[in-house]
mmCIF file of N, CA and C in Angstrom:
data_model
loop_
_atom_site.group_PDB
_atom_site.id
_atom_site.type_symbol
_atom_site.label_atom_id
_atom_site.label_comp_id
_atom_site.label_asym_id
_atom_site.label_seq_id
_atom_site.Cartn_x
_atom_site.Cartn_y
_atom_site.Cartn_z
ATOM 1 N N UNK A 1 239.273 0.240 80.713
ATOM 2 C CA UNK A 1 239.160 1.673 80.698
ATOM 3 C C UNK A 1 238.315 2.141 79.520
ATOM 4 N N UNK A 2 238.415 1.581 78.361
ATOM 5 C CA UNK A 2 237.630 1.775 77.438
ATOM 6 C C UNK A 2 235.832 1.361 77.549
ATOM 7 N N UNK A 3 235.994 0.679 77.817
ATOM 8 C CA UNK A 3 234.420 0.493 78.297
ATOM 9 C C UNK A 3 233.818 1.293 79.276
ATOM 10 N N UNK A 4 235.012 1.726 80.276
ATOM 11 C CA UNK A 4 234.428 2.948 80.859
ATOM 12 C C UNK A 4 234.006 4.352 80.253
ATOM 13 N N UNK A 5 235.005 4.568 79.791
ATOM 14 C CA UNK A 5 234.562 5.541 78.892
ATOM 15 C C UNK A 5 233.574 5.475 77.588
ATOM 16 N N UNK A 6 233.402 4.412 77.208
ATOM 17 C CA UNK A 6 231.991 4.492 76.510
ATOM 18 C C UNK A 6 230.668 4.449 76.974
ATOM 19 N N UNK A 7 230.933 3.530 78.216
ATOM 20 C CA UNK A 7 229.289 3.778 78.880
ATOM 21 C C UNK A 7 229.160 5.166 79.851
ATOM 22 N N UNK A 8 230.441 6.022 79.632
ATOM 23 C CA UNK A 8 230.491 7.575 80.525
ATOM 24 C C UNK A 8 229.350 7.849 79.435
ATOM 25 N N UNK A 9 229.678 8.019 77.877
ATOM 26 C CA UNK A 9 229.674 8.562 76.538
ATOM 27 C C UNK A 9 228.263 8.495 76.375
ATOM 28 N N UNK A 10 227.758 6.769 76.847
ATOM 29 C CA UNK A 10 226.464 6.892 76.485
ATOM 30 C C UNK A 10 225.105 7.359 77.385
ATOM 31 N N UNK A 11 226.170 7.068 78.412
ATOM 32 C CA UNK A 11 225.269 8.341 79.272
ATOM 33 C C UNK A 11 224.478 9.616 79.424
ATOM 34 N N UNK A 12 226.347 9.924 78.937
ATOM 35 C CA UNK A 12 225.771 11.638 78.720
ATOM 36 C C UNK A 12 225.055 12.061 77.718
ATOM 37 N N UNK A 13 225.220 11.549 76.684
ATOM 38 C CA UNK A 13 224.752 11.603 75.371
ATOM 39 C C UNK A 13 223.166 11.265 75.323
ATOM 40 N N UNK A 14 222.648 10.568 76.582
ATOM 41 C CA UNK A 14 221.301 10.298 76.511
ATOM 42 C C UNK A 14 220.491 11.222 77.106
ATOM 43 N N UNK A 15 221.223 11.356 78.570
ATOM 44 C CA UNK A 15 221.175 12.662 79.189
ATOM 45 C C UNK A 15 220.937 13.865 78.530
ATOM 46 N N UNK A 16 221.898 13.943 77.451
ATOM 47 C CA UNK A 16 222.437 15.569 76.722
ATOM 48 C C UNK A 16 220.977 15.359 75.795
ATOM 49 N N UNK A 17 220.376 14.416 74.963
ATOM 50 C CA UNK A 17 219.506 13.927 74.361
ATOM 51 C C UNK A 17 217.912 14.648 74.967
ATOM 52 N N UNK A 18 217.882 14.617 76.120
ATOM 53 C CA UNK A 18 216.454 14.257 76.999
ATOM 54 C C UNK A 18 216.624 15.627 77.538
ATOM 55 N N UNK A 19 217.746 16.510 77.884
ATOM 56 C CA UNK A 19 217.612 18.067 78.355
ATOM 57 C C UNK A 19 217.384 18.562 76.971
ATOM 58 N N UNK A 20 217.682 18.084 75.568
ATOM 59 C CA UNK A 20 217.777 19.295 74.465
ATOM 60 C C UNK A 20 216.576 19.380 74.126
ATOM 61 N N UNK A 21 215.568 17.973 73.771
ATOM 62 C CA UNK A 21 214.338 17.911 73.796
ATOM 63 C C UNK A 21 213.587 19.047 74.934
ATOM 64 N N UNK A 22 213.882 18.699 76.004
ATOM 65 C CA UNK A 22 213.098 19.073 76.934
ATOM 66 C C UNK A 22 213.295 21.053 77.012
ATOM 67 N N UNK A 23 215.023 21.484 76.635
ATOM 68 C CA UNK A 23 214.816 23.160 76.156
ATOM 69 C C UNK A 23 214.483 23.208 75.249
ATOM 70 N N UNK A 24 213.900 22.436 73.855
ATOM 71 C CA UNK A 24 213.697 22.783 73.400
ATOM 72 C C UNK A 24 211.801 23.096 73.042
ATOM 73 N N UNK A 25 211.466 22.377 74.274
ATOM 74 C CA UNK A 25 209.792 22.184 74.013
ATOM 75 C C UNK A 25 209.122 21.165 73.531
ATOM 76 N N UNK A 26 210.224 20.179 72.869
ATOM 77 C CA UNK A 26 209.734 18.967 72.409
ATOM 78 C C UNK A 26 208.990 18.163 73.240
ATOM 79 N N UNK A 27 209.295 18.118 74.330
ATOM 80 C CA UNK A 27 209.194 16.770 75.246
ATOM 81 C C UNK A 27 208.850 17.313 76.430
ATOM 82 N N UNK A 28 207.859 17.096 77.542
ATOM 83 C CA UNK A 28 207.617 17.489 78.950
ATOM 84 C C UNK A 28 207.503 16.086 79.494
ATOM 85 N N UNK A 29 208.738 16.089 80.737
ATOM 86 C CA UNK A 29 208.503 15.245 81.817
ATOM 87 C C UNK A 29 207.962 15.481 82.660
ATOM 88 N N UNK A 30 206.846 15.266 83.751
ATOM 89 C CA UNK A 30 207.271 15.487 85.170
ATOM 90 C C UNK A 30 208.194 14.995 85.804
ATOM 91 N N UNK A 31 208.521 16.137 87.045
ATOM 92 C CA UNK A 31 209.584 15.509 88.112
ATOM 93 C C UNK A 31 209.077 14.190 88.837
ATOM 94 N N UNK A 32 210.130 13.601 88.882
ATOM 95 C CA UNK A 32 209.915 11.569 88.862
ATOM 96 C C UNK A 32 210.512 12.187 90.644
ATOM 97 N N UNK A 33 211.171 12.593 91.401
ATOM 98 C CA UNK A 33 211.928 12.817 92.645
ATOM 99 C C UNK A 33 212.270 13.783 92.890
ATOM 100 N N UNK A 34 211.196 14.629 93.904
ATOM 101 C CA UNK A 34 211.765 15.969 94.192
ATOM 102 C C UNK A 34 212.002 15.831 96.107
ATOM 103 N N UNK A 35 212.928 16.931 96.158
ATOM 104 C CA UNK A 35 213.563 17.133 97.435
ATOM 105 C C UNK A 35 212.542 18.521 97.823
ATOM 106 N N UNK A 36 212.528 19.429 96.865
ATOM 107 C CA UNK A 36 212.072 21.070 97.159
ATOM 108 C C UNK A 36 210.925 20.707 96.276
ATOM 109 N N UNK A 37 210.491 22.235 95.932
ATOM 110 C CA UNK A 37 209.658 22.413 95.154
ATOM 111 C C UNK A 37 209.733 21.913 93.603
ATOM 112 N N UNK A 38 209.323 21.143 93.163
ATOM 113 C CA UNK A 38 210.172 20.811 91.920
ATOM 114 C C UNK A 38 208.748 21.148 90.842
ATOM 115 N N UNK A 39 209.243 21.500 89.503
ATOM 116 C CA UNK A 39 208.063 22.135 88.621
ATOM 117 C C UNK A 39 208.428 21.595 87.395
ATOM 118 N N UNK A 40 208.100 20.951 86.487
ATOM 119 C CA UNK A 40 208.080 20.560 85.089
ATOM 120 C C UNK A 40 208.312 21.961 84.029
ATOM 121 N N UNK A 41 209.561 21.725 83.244
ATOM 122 C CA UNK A 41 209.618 22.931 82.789
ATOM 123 C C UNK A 41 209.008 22.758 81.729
ATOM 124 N N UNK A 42 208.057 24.070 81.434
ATOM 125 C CA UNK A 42 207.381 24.901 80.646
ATOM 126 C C UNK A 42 207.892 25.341 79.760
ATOM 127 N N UNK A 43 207.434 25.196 77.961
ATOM 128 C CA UNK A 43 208.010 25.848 77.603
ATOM 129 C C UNK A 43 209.094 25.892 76.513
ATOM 130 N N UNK A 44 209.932 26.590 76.324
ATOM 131 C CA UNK A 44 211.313 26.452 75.875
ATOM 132 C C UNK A 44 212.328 26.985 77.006
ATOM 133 N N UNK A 45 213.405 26.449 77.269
ATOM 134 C CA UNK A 45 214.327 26.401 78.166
ATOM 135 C C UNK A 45 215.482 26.841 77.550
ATOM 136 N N UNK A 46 216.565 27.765 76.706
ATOM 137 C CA UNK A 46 217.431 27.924 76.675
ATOM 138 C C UNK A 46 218.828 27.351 76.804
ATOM 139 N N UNK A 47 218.673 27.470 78.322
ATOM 140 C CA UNK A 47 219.801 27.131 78.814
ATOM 141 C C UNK A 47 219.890 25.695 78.735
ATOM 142 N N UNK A 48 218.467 24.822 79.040
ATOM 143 C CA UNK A 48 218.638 23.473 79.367
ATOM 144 C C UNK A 48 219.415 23.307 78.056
ATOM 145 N N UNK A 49 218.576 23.568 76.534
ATOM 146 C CA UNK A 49 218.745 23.387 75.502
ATOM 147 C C UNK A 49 220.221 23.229 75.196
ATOM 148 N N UNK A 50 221.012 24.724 75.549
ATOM 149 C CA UNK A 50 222.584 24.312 75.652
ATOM 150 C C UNK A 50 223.058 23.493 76.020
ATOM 151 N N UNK A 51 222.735 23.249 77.394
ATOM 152 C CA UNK A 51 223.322 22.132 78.087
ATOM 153 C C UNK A 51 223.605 20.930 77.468
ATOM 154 N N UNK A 52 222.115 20.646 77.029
ATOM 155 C CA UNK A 52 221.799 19.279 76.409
ATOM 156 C C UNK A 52 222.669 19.096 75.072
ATOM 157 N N UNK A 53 222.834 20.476 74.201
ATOM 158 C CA UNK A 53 223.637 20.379 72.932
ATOM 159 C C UNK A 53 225.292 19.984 73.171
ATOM 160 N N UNK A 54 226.006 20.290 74.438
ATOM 161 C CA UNK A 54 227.032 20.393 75.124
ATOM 162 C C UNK A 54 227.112 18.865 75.535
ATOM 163 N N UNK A 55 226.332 18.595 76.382
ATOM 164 C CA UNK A 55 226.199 16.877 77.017
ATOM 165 C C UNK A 55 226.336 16.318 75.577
ATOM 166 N N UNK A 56 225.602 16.084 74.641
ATOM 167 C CA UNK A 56 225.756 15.187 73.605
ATOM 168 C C UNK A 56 226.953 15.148 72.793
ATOM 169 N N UNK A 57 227.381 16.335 72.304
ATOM 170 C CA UNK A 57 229.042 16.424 72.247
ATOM 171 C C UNK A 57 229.836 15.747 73.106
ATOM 172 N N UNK A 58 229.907 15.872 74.534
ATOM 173 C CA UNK A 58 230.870 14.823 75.143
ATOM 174 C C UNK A 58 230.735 13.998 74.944
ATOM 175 N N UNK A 59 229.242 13.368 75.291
ATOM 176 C CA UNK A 59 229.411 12.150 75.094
ATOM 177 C C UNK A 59 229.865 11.672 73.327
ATOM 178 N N UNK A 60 229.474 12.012 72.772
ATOM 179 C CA UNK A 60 229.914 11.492 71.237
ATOM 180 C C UNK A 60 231.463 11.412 71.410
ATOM 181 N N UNK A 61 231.894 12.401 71.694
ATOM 182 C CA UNK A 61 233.587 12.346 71.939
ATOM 183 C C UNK A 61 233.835 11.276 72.516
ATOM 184 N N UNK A 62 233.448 11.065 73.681
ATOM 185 C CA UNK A 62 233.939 9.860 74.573
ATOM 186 C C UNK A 62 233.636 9.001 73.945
ATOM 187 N N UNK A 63 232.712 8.527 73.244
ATOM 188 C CA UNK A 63 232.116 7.154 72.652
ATOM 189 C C UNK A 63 233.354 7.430 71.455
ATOM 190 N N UNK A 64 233.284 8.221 70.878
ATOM 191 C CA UNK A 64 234.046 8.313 69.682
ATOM 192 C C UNK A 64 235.877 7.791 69.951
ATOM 193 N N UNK A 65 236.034 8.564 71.117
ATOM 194 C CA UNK A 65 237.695 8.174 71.690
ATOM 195 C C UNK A 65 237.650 6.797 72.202
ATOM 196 N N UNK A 66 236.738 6.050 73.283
ATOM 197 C CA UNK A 66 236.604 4.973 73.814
ATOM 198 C C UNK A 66 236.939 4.080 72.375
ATOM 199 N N UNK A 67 236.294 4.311 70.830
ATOM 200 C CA UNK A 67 235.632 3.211 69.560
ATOM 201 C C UNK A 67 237.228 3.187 68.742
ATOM 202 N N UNK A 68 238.071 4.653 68.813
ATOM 203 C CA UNK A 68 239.047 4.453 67.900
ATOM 204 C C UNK A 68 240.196 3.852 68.942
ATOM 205 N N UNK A 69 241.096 3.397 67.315
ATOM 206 C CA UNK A 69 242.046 2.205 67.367
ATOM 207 C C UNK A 69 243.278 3.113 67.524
ATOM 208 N N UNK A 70 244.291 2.485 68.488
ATOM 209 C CA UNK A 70 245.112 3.003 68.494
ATOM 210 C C UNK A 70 246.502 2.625 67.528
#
């Protein structure tokens, strides 16, 4: 269970990593797989930015809860 929850942790945390860059303007991907119209965001993004600040918190938590000793 613990290993689950650390590779949840490092997930998100990479995830949360790659949206904060990306609201924040640092970093432009293009879309790698689109279904619709899909557009490379422009810019600064806000919201992504939150998101991404939010994702990396969990995951740190989870990595952090998965690492301590009981």
């Amino acid at each position: 269970m613990r290993w689950l929850l650390f590779a949840f942790g490092v997930v998100i945390g990479i995830l949360g990593c790659l949206w904060f860059l990306q609201g924040t303007g640092l970093v432009t991907i293009q879309p790698i797989l689109c279904v619709a119209e899909c557009e490379a965001i422009e810019g600064p993004a806000p919201g992504w930015a939150v998101a991404g600040a939010l994702s990396v918190a969990v995951g740190l938590a989870a990595i952090w809860l998965a690492l301590r000793r009981h």
